[in-house]
Tab-separated table of C-alpha atoms and ligand atoms in Angstrom:
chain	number	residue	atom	x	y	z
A	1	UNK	CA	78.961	101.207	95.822
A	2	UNK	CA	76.155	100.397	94.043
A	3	UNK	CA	75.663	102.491	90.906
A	4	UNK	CA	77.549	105.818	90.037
A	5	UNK	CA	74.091	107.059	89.561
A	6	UNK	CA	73.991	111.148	90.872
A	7	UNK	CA	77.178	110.440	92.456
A	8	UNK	CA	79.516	114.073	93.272
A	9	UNK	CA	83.232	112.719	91.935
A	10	UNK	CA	85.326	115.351	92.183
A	11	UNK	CA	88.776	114.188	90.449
A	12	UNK	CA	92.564	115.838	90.649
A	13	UNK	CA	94.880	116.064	87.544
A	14	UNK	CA	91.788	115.840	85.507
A	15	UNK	CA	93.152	117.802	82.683
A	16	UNK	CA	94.899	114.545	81.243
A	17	UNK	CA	95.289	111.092	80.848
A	18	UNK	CA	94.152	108.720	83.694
A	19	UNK	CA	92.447	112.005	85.237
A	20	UNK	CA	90.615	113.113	81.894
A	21	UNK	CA	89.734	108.939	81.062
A	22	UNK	CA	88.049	108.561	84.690
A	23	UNK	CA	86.298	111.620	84.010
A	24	UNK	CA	84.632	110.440	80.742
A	25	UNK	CA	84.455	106.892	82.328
A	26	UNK	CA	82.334	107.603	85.285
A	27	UNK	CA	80.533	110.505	83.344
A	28	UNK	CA	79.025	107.692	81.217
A	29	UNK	CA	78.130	106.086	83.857
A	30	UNK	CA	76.160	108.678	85.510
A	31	UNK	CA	78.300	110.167	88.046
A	32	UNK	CA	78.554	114.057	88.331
A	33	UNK	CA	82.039	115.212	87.642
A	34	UNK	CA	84.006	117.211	89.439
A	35	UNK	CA	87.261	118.540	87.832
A	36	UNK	CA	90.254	120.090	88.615
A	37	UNK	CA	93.721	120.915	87.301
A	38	UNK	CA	95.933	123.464	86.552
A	39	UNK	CA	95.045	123.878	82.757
A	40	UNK	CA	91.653	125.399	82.276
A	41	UNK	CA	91.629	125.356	78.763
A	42	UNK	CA	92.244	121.507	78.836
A	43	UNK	CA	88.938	121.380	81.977
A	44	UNK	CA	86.864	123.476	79.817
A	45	UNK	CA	87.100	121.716	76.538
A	46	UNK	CA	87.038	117.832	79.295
A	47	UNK	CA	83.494	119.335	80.175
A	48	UNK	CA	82.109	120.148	77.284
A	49	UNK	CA	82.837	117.294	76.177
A	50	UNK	CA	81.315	115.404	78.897
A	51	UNK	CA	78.052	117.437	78.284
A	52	UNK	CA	77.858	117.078	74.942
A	53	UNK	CA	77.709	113.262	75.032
A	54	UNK	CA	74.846	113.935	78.228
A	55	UNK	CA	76.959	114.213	81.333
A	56	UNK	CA	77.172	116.225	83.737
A	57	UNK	CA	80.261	118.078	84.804
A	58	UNK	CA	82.135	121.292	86.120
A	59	UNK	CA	85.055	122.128	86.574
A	60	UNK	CA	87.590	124.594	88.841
A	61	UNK	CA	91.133	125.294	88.510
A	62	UNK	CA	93.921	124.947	91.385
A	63	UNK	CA	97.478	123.908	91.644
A	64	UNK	CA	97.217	121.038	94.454
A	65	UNK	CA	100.240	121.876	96.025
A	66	UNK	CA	98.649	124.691	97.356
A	67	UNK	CA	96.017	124.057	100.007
A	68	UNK	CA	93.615	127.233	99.582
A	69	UNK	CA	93.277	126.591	95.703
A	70	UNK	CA	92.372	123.064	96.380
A	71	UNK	CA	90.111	124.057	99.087
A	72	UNK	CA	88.707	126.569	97.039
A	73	UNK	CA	88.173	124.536	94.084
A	74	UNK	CA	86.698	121.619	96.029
A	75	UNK	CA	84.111	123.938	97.718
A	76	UNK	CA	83.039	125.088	94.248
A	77	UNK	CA	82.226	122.057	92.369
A	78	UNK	CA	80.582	120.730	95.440
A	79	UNK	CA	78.669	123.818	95.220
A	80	UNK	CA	77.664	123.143	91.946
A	81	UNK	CA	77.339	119.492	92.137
A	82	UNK	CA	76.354	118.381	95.674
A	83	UNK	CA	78.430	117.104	98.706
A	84	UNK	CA	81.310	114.658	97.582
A	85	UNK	CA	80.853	110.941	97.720
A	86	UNK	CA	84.027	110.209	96.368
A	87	UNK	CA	87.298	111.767	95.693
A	88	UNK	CA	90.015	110.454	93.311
A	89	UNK	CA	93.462	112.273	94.248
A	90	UNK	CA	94.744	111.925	90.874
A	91	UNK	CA	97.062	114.709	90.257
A	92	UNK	CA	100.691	114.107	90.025
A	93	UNK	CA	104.331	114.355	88.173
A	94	UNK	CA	106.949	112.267	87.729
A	95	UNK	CA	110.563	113.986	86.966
A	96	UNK	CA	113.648	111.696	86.814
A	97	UNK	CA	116.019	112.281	89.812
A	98	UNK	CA	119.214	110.502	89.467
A	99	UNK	CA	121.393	110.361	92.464
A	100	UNK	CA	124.393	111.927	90.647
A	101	UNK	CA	122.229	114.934	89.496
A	102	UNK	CA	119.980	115.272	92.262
A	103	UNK	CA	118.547	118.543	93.107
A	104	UNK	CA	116.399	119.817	95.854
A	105	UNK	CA	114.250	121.176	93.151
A	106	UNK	CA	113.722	118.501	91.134
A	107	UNK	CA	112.494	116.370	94.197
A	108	UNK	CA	110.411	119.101	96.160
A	109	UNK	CA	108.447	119.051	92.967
A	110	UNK	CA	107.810	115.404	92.979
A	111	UNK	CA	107.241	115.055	96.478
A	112	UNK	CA	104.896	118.428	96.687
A	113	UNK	CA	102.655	117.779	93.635
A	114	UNK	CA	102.324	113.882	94.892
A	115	UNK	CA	102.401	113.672	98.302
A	116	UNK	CA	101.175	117.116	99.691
A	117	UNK	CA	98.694	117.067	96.328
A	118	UNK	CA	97.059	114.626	97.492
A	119	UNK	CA	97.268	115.659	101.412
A	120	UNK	CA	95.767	118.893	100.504
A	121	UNK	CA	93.097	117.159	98.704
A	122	UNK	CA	91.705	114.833	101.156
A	123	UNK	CA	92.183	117.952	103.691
A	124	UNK	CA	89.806	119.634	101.586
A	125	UNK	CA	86.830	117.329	101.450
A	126	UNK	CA	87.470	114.596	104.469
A	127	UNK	CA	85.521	117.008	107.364
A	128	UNK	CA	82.665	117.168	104.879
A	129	UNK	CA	82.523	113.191	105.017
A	130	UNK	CA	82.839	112.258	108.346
A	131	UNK	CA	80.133	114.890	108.981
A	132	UNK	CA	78.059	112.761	107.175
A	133	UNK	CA	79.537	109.857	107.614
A	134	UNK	CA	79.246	108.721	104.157
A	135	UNK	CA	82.083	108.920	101.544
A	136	UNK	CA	85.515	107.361	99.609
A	137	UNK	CA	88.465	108.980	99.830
A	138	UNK	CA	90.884	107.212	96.612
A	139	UNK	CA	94.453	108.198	95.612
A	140	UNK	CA	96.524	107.254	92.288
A	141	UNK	CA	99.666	105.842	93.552
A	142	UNK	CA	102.150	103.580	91.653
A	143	UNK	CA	103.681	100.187	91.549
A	144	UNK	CA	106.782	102.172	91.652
A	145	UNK	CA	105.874	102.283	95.392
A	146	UNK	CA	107.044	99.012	96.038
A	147	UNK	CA	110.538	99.659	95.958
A	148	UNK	CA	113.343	102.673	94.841
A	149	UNK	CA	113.012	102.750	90.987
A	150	UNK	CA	116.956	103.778	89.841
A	151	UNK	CA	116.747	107.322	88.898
A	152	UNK	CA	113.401	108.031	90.562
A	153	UNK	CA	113.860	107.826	94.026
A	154	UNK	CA	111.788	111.057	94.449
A	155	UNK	CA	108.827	109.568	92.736
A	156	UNK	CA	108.879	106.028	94.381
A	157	UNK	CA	109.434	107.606	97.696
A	158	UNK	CA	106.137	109.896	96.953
A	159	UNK	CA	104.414	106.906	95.630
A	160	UNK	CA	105.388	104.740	98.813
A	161	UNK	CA	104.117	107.687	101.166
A	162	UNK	CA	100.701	107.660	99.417
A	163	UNK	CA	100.781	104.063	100.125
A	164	UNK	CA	101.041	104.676	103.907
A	165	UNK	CA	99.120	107.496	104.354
A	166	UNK	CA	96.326	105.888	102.617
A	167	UNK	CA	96.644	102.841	104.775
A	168	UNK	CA	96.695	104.780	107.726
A	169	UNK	CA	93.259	106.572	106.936
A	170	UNK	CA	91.667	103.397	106.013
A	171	UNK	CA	92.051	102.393	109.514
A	172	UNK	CA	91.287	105.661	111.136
A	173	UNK	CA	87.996	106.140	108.978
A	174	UNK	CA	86.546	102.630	108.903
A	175	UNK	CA	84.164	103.348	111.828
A	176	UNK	CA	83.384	106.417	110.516
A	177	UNK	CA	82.063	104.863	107.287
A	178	UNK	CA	84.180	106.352	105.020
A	179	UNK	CA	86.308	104.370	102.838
A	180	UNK	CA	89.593	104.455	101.390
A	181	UNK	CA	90.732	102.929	98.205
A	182	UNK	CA	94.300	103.262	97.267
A	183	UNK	CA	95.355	102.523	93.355
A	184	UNK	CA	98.858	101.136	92.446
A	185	UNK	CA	99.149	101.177	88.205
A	186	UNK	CA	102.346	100.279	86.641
A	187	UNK	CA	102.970	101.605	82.991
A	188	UNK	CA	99.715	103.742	81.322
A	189	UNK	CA	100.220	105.550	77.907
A	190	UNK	CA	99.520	109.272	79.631
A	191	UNK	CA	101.836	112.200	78.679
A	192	UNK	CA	103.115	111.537	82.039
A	193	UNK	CA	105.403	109.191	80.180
A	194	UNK	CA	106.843	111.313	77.904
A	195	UNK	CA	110.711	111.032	77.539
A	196	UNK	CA	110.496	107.153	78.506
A	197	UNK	CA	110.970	104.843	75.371
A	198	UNK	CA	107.283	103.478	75.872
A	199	UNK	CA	108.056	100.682	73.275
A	200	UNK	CA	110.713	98.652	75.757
A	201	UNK	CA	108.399	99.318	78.651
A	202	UNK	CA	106.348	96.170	80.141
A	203	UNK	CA	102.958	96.113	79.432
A	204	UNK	CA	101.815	99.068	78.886
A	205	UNK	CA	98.304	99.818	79.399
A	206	UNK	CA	95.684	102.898	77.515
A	207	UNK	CA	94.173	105.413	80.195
A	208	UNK	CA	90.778	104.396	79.471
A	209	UNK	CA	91.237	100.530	80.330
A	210	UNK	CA	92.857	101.782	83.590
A	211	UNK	CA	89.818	103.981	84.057
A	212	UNK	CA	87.631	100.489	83.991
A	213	UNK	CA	89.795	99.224	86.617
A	214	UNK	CA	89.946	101.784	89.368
A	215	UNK	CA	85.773	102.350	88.722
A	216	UNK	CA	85.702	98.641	89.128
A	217	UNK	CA	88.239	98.603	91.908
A	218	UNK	CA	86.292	101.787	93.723
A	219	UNK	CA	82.563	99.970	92.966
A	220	UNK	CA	83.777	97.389	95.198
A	221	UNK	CA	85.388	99.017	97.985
A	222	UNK	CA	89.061	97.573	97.298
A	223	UNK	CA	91.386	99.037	99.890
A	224	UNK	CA	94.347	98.622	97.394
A	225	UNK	CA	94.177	97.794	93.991
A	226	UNK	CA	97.940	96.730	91.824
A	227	UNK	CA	97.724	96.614	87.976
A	228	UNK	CA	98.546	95.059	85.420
A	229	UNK	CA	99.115	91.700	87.228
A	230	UNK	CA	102.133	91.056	84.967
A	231	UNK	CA	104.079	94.229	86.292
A	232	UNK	CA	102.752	93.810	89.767
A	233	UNK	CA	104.506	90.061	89.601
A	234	UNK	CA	107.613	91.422	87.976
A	235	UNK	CA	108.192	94.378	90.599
A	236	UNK	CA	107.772	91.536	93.606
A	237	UNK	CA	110.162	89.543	92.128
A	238	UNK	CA	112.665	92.498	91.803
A	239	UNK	CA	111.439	93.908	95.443
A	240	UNK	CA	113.045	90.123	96.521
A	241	UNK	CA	116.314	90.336	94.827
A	242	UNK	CA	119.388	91.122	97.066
A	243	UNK	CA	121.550	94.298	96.601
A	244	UNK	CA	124.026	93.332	93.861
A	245	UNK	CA	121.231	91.538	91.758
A	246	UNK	CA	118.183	94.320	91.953
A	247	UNK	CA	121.361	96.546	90.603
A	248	UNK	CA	122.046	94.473	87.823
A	249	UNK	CA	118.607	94.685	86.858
A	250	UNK	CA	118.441	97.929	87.729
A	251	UNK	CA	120.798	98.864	84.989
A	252	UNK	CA	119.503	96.973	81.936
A	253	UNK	CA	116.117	99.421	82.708
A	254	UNK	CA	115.633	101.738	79.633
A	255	UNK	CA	116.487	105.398	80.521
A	256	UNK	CA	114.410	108.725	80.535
A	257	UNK	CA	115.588	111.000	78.347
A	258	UNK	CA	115.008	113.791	80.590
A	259	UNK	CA	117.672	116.729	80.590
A	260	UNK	CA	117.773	119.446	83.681
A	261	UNK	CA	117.594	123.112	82.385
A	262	UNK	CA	120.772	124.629	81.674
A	263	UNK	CA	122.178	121.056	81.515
A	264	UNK	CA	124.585	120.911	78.402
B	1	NAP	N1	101.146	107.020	83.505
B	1	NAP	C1	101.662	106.094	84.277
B	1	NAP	O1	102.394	105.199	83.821
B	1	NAP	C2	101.357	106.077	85.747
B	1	NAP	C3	101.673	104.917	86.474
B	1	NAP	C4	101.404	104.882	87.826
B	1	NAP	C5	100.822	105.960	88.454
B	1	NAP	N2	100.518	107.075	87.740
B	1	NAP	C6	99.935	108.198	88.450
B	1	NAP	O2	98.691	108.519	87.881
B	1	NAP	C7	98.390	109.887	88.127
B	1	NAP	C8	97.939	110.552	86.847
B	1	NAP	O3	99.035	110.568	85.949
B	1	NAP	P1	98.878	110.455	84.366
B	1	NAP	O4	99.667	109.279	83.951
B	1	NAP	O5	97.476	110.560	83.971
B	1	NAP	O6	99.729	111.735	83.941
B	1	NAP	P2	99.357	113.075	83.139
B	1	NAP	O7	98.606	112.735	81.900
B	1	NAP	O8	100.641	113.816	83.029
B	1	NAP	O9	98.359	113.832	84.132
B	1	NAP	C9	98.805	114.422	85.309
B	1	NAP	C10	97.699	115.334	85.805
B	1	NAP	O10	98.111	115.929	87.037
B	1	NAP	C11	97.870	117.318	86.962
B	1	NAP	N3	98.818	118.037	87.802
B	1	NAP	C12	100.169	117.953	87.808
B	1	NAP	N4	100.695	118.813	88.709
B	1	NAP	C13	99.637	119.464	89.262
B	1	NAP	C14	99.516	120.477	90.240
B	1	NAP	N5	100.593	121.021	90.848
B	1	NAP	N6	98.282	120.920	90.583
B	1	NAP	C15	97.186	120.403	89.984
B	1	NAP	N7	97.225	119.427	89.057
B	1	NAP	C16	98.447	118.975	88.696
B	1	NAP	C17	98.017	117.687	85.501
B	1	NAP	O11	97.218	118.830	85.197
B	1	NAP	P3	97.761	120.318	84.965
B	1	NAP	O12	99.119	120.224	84.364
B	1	NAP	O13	96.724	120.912	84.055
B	1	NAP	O14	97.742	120.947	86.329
B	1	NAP	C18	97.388	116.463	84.838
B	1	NAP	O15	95.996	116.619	84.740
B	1	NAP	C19	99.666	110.494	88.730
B	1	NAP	O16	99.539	110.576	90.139
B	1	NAP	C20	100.734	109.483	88.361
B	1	NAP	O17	101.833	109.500	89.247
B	1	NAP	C21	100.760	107.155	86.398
Protein backbone atom coordinates (compact mmCIF):
# COMPACT_ATOMS: atom_id res chain seq x y z
CA UNK A 1 0.00 0.00 0.00
CA UNK A 2 1.10 3.10 -0.93
CA UNK A 3 -0.02 5.89 1.40
CA UNK A 4 -2.81 5.63 4.14
CA UNK A 5 -4.09 8.64 2.40
CA UNK A 6 -8.38 8.46 2.49
CA UNK A 7 -7.95 4.98 3.42
CA UNK A 8 -11.50 3.30 5.41
CA UNK A 9 -9.57 1.31 8.52
CA UNK A 10 -12.01 0.03 10.47
CA UNK A 11 -10.16 -1.47 13.72
CA UNK A 12 -11.54 -4.09 16.62
CA UNK A 13 -10.69 -3.63 20.38
CA UNK A 14 -10.10 -0.06 19.57
CA UNK A 15 -11.05 1.16 22.93
CA UNK A 16 -7.41 0.36 24.28
CA UNK A 17 -3.97 -0.18 23.93
CA UNK A 18 -2.61 -1.64 20.61
CA UNK A 19 -6.31 -0.95 19.23
CA UNK A 20 -6.52 2.80 20.52
CA UNK A 21 -2.36 3.35 19.41
CA UNK A 22 -3.16 2.07 15.69
CA UNK A 23 -6.01 4.26 15.73
CA UNK A 24 -4.04 7.49 16.51
CA UNK A 25 -1.13 6.00 14.40
CA UNK A 26 -2.81 5.65 11.11
CA UNK A 27 -5.14 8.71 11.93
CA UNK A 28 -1.94 10.80 11.62
CA UNK A 29 -1.23 9.42 8.80
CA UNK A 30 -4.32 10.12 6.99
CA UNK A 31 -6.33 7.10 7.12
CA UNK A 32 -10.11 7.32 8.10
CA UNK A 33 -10.78 5.45 11.26
CA UNK A 34 -13.08 3.12 11.90
CA UNK A 35 -13.66 2.06 15.57
CA UNK A 36 -15.16 -0.39 17.49
CA UNK A 37 -15.33 -1.89 20.98
CA UNK A 38 -17.39 -2.59 23.67
CA UNK A 39 -16.75 0.68 25.74
CA UNK A 40 -18.29 3.69 24.12
CA UNK A 41 -17.23 6.06 26.48
CA UNK A 42 -13.53 4.98 25.87
CA UNK A 43 -14.55 5.23 21.43
CA UNK A 44 -16.06 8.51 22.00
CA UNK A 45 -13.41 10.28 23.94
CA UNK A 46 -10.51 7.86 21.03
CA UNK A 47 -12.44 10.06 18.38
CA UNK A 48 -12.47 13.14 19.60
CA UNK A 49 -9.38 12.92 20.12
CA UNK A 50 -8.47 11.89 16.75
CA UNK A 51 -10.45 14.98 15.44
CA UNK A 52 -9.15 17.31 17.48
CA UNK A 53 -5.54 16.77 16.34
CA UNK A 54 -7.31 16.79 12.37
CA UNK A 55 -8.33 13.21 11.79
CA UNK A 56 -10.94 11.75 10.82
CA UNK A 57 -12.81 9.09 12.69
CA UNK A 58 -16.13 7.34 13.91
CA UNK A 59 -16.86 5.05 15.83
CA UNK A 60 -19.70 2.07 16.66
CA UNK A 61 -20.04 -0.16 19.50
CA UNK A 62 -20.35 -4.16 19.38
CA UNK A 63 -19.19 -7.07 21.39
CA UNK A 64 -17.29 -9.21 18.56
CA UNK A 65 -18.34 -12.33 19.79
CA UNK A 66 -21.52 -11.64 18.51
CA UNK A 67 -21.87 -11.62 14.74
CA UNK A 68 -24.94 -9.11 14.19
CA UNK A 69 -23.22 -6.35 16.42
CA UNK A 70 -20.11 -6.70 14.44
CA UNK A 71 -22.00 -6.74 11.30
CA UNK A 72 -23.90 -3.95 12.37
CA UNK A 73 -21.13 -1.89 13.49
CA UNK A 74 -19.02 -2.58 10.40
CA UNK A 75 -21.90 -1.50 8.07
CA UNK A 76 -22.06 1.79 9.98
CA UNK A 77 -18.67 3.18 9.93
CA UNK A 78 -18.41 2.09 6.37
CA UNK A 79 -21.42 4.10 5.99
CA UNK A 80 -19.90 6.93 7.35
CA UNK A 81 -16.49 6.47 6.07
CA UNK A 82 -16.52 4.63 2.70
CA UNK A 83 -16.05 0.89 1.74
CA UNK A 84 -13.19 -0.81 3.86
CA UNK A 85 -9.71 -1.15 2.50
CA UNK A 86 -8.41 -2.64 5.42
CA UNK A 87 -9.48 -4.31 8.53
CA UNK A 88 -7.35 -4.87 11.68
CA UNK A 89 -9.12 -7.71 13.88
CA UNK A 90 -7.72 -6.42 16.96
CA UNK A 91 -10.04 -7.25 19.69
CA UNK A 92 -9.15 -9.81 22.19
CA UNK A 93 -8.60 -11.15 26.01
CA UNK A 94 -6.30 -13.06 27.58
CA UNK A 95 -7.48 -14.90 31.03
CA UNK A 96 -5.04 -17.38 32.67
CA UNK A 97 -6.31 -21.02 32.41
CA UNK A 98 -4.29 -23.37 34.39
CA UNK A 99 -4.88 -26.99 33.82
CA UNK A 100 -5.65 -27.69 37.51
CA UNK A 101 -8.33 -24.88 37.58
CA UNK A 102 -9.61 -25.07 34.24
CA UNK A 103 -13.07 -24.10 33.51
CA UNK A 104 -15.23 -24.20 30.50
CA UNK A 105 -15.89 -20.62 31.20
CA UNK A 106 -12.79 -19.29 31.52
CA UNK A 107 -11.73 -20.80 28.05
CA UNK A 108 -15.04 -20.19 25.99
CA UNK A 109 -14.20 -16.63 26.79
CA UNK A 110 -10.77 -16.74 25.41
CA UNK A 111 -11.49 -18.74 22.55
CA UNK A 112 -14.93 -16.67 21.66
CA UNK A 113 -13.57 -13.09 22.03
CA UNK A 114 -10.24 -14.30 19.95
CA UNK A 115 -11.03 -16.69 17.63
CA UNK A 116 -14.80 -16.21 16.73
CA UNK A 117 -13.95 -12.16 17.29
CA UNK A 118 -12.07 -12.13 14.75
CA UNK A 119 -14.18 -14.77 12.50
CA UNK A 120 -17.10 -12.57 12.91
CA UNK A 121 -15.10 -9.70 11.85
CA UNK A 122 -13.69 -10.70 8.63
CA UNK A 123 -17.37 -12.28 8.04
CA UNK A 124 -18.53 -8.88 8.26
CA UNK A 125 -16.49 -6.99 5.72
CA UNK A 126 -14.72 -9.91 3.41
CA UNK A 127 -17.99 -10.08 0.72
CA UNK A 128 -17.62 -6.32 0.48
CA UNK A 129 -13.87 -6.92 -0.73
CA UNK A 130 -13.93 -9.54 -3.01
CA UNK A 131 -16.81 -7.61 -4.63
CA UNK A 132 -14.39 -5.22 -5.37
CA UNK A 133 -11.65 -7.03 -5.40
CA UNK A 134 -9.58 -4.67 -3.54
CA UNK A 135 -8.81 -4.92 0.24
CA UNK A 136 -6.53 -6.34 3.51
CA UNK A 137 -7.94 -8.37 5.81
CA UNK A 138 -5.15 -8.22 9.20
CA UNK A 139 -5.56 -9.97 12.59
CA UNK A 140 -3.55 -9.38 16.03
CA UNK A 141 -2.36 -12.72 16.97
CA UNK A 142 0.52 -13.58 19.39
CA UNK A 143 3.89 -15.14 19.65
CA UNK A 144 2.18 -17.14 22.22
CA UNK A 145 0.92 -18.99 19.08
CA UNK A 146 3.93 -20.78 18.61
CA UNK A 147 3.58 -23.15 21.24
CA UNK A 148 1.22 -23.96 24.70
CA UNK A 149 2.24 -21.11 27.11
CA UNK A 150 1.86 -23.03 30.86
CA UNK A 151 -1.26 -21.69 32.26
CA UNK A 152 -2.65 -20.29 29.01
CA UNK A 153 -3.43 -22.99 26.92
CA UNK A 154 -6.78 -21.28 26.04
CA UNK A 155 -5.06 -18.21 24.78
CA UNK A 156 -2.15 -19.90 22.80
CA UNK A 157 -4.59 -22.29 21.33
CA UNK A 158 -6.78 -19.06 20.15
CA UNK A 159 -3.66 -17.38 19.10
CA UNK A 160 -2.45 -20.57 17.05
CA UNK A 161 -6.03 -20.78 15.34
CA UNK A 162 -5.73 -17.14 14.17
CA UNK A 163 -2.50 -18.23 12.82
CA UNK A 164 -4.17 -20.87 10.59
CA UNK A 165 -7.12 -19.35 9.68
CA UNK A 166 -5.27 -16.41 8.53
CA UNK A 167 -2.97 -18.56 6.50
CA UNK A 168 -5.67 -20.29 5.03
CA UNK A 169 -7.38 -16.99 3.66
CA UNK A 170 -4.19 -15.71 2.38
CA UNK A 171 -4.23 -18.50 0.01
CA UNK A 172 -7.87 -18.54 -0.78
CA UNK A 173 -7.92 -14.64 -1.46
CA UNK A 174 -4.65 -14.08 -3.30
CA UNK A 175 -6.35 -14.22 -6.74
CA UNK A 176 -8.95 -12.30 -5.60
CA UNK A 177 -6.61 -9.40 -4.72
CA UNK A 178 -7.23 -9.18 -1.34
CA UNK A 179 -4.56 -9.55 1.10
CA UNK A 180 -4.00 -10.93 4.36
CA UNK A 181 -1.54 -9.85 6.92
CA UNK A 182 -1.34 -11.74 10.10
CA UNK A 183 0.57 -9.98 13.29
CA UNK A 184 2.40 -12.11 15.96
CA UNK A 185 3.61 -9.46 19.05
CA UNK A 186 5.14 -10.85 22.09
CA UNK A 187 4.98 -8.64 25.33
CA UNK A 188 3.20 -4.83 24.77
CA UNK A 189 2.51 -2.62 27.90
CA UNK A 190 -1.59 -2.70 27.20
CA UNK A 191 -3.96 -3.28 30.19
CA UNK A 192 -4.21 -6.57 28.62
CA UNK A 193 -1.28 -7.33 30.86
CA UNK A 194 -2.54 -6.51 33.94
CA UNK A 195 -1.91 -9.11 36.77
CA UNK A 196 1.50 -10.20 34.98
CA UNK A 197 4.65 -8.79 36.84
CA UNK A 198 5.56 -6.67 33.62
CA UNK A 199 9.03 -5.91 35.20
CA UNK A 200 10.43 -9.81 34.82
CA UNK A 201 8.79 -9.99 31.43
CA UNK A 202 11.22 -10.00 28.20
CA UNK A 203 11.26 -7.08 26.34
CA UNK A 204 8.52 -5.43 26.68
CA UNK A 205 7.41 -3.12 24.11
CA UNK A 206 4.84 0.51 24.37
CA UNK A 207 1.56 0.19 22.15
CA UNK A 208 2.51 2.97 20.05
CA UNK A 209 5.98 1.47 18.79
CA UNK A 210 3.95 -1.71 18.01
CA UNK A 211 1.51 0.51 16.17
CA UNK A 212 4.71 1.60 13.82
CA UNK A 213 5.30 -1.93 13.20
CA UNK A 214 2.07 -3.50 12.09
CA UNK A 215 1.44 0.04 9.80
CA UNK A 216 4.85 -0.76 8.53
CA UNK A 217 4.25 -4.47 8.38
CA UNK A 218 0.55 -3.79 6.62
CA UNK A 219 2.25 -0.87 4.10
CA UNK A 220 4.15 -3.65 2.76
CA UNK A 221 1.90 -6.44 2.39
CA UNK A 222 3.72 -8.85 5.02
CA UNK A 223 1.73 -12.05 5.23
CA UNK A 224 3.05 -12.58 8.86
CA UNK A 225 4.82 -10.29 10.84
CA UNK A 226 6.72 -11.71 14.63
CA UNK A 227 7.94 -8.98 17.06
CA UNK A 228 10.22 -8.09 18.97
CA UNK A 229 12.94 -10.24 17.27
CA UNK A 230 14.42 -10.99 20.72
CA UNK A 231 11.13 -12.80 21.97
CA UNK A 232 10.43 -14.25 18.59
CA UNK A 233 14.18 -15.98 18.95
CA UNK A 234 13.56 -16.92 22.54
CA UNK A 235 10.02 -18.65 21.91
CA UNK A 236 11.83 -20.81 18.85
CA UNK A 237 14.32 -21.85 20.99
CA UNK A 238 11.76 -22.99 23.69
CA UNK A 239 9.28 -24.34 20.73
CA UNK A 240 12.68 -26.81 20.14
CA UNK A 241 13.20 -27.99 23.59
CA UNK A 242 12.00 -31.60 24.39
CA UNK A 243 9.25 -32.36 27.00
CA UNK A 244 11.14 -32.45 30.32
CA UNK A 245 13.27 -29.29 29.37
CA UNK A 246 10.36 -26.79 27.85
CA UNK A 247 8.84 -27.84 31.52
CA UNK A 248 11.67 -26.78 33.35
CA UNK A 249 11.52 -23.61 31.70
CA UNK A 250 8.16 -23.58 31.82
CA UNK A 251 8.22 -23.29 35.54
CA UNK A 252 10.83 -20.59 36.24
CA UNK A 253 8.04 -18.28 34.01
CA UNK A 254 6.69 -15.51 36.36
CA UNK A 255 2.99 -16.16 37.28
CA UNK A 256 -0.33 -14.15 36.69
CA UNK A 257 -1.78 -13.18 39.57
CA UNK A 258 -5.14 -13.84 38.36
CA UNK A 259 -7.76 -15.31 40.95
CA UNK A 260 -11.25 -17.05 39.61
CA UNK A 261 -14.38 -15.48 41.31
CA UNK A 262 -15.40 -17.07 44.37
CA UNK A 263 -11.85 -18.53 44.53
CA UNK A 264 -10.65 -18.19 48.26
N1 LIG B 1 -0.46 -6.83 25.12
C1 LIG B 1 0.23 -7.87 24.71
O1 LIG B 1 1.27 -8.23 25.29
C2 LIG B 1 -0.20 -8.64 23.50
C3 LIG B 1 0.72 -9.54 22.92
C4 LIG B 1 0.34 -10.26 21.81
C5 LIG B 1 -0.91 -10.10 21.26
N2 LIG B 1 -1.79 -9.22 21.82
C6 LIG B 1 -3.11 -9.11 21.23
O2 LIG B 1 -3.33 -7.78 20.84
C7 LIG B 1 -4.73 -7.52 20.81
C8 LIG B 1 -5.02 -6.22 21.54
O3 LIG B 1 -4.70 -6.41 22.91
P1 LIG B 1 -4.14 -5.25 23.85
O4 LIG B 1 -2.85 -5.72 24.37
O5 LIG B 1 -4.22 -3.95 23.18
O6 LIG B 1 -5.18 -5.38 25.05
P2 LIG B 1 -6.25 -4.36 25.68
O7 LIG B 1 -5.62 -3.04 25.92
O8 LIG B 1 -6.84 -5.10 26.83
O9 LIG B 1 -7.33 -4.19 24.51
C9 LIG B 1 -8.21 -5.22 24.17
C10 LIG B 1 -9.30 -4.61 23.31
O10 LIG B 1 -10.20 -5.65 22.91
C11 LIG B 1 -11.52 -5.21 23.15
N3 LIG B 1 -12.38 -6.35 23.41
C12 LIG B 1 -12.21 -7.34 24.32
N4 LIG B 1 -13.26 -8.20 24.29
C13 LIG B 1 -14.11 -7.71 23.35
C14 LIG B 1 -15.37 -8.12 22.86
N5 LIG B 1 -16.00 -9.23 23.33
N6 LIG B 1 -15.98 -7.39 21.89
C15 LIG B 1 -15.39 -6.28 21.41
N7 LIG B 1 -14.18 -5.83 21.82
C16 LIG B 1 -13.56 -6.54 22.79
C17 LIG B 1 -11.43 -4.27 24.34
O11 LIG B 1 -12.49 -3.32 24.29
P3 LIG B 1 -13.81 -3.32 25.20
O12 LIG B 1 -13.45 -3.91 26.52
O13 LIG B 1 -14.18 -1.87 25.25
O14 LIG B 1 -14.81 -4.13 24.42
C18 LIG B 1 -10.12 -3.56 24.04
O15 LIG B 1 -10.33 -2.47 23.19
C19 LIG B 1 -5.40 -8.75 21.44
O16 LIG B 1 -5.89 -9.60 20.41
C20 LIG B 1 -4.25 -9.43 22.16
O17 LIG B 1 -4.45 -10.82 22.32
C21 LIG B 1 -1.46 -8.48 22.92
Amino acid sequence: MASWDGKCVLITGASSGIGAALAEHLARRGAAVGLTARREDRLRELVERIRHAGGRAEFATADVTDPDQILAACGALEQALGPCDVLIANAGVARPTPGERFTAADANLVLSTNVLGVVNSVAAVLPGMVERRRGHLVAIASIAAMMGLPNSGAYSASKAAVVTLMESLRVDLYRKKVKVTTVCPGFIDTPLLDGYPREVLPTMMSAERAAGIIARAIERGRGKVWFPFRTWALARIARALPFCLYRRVCERLPKHNYQPPGDG
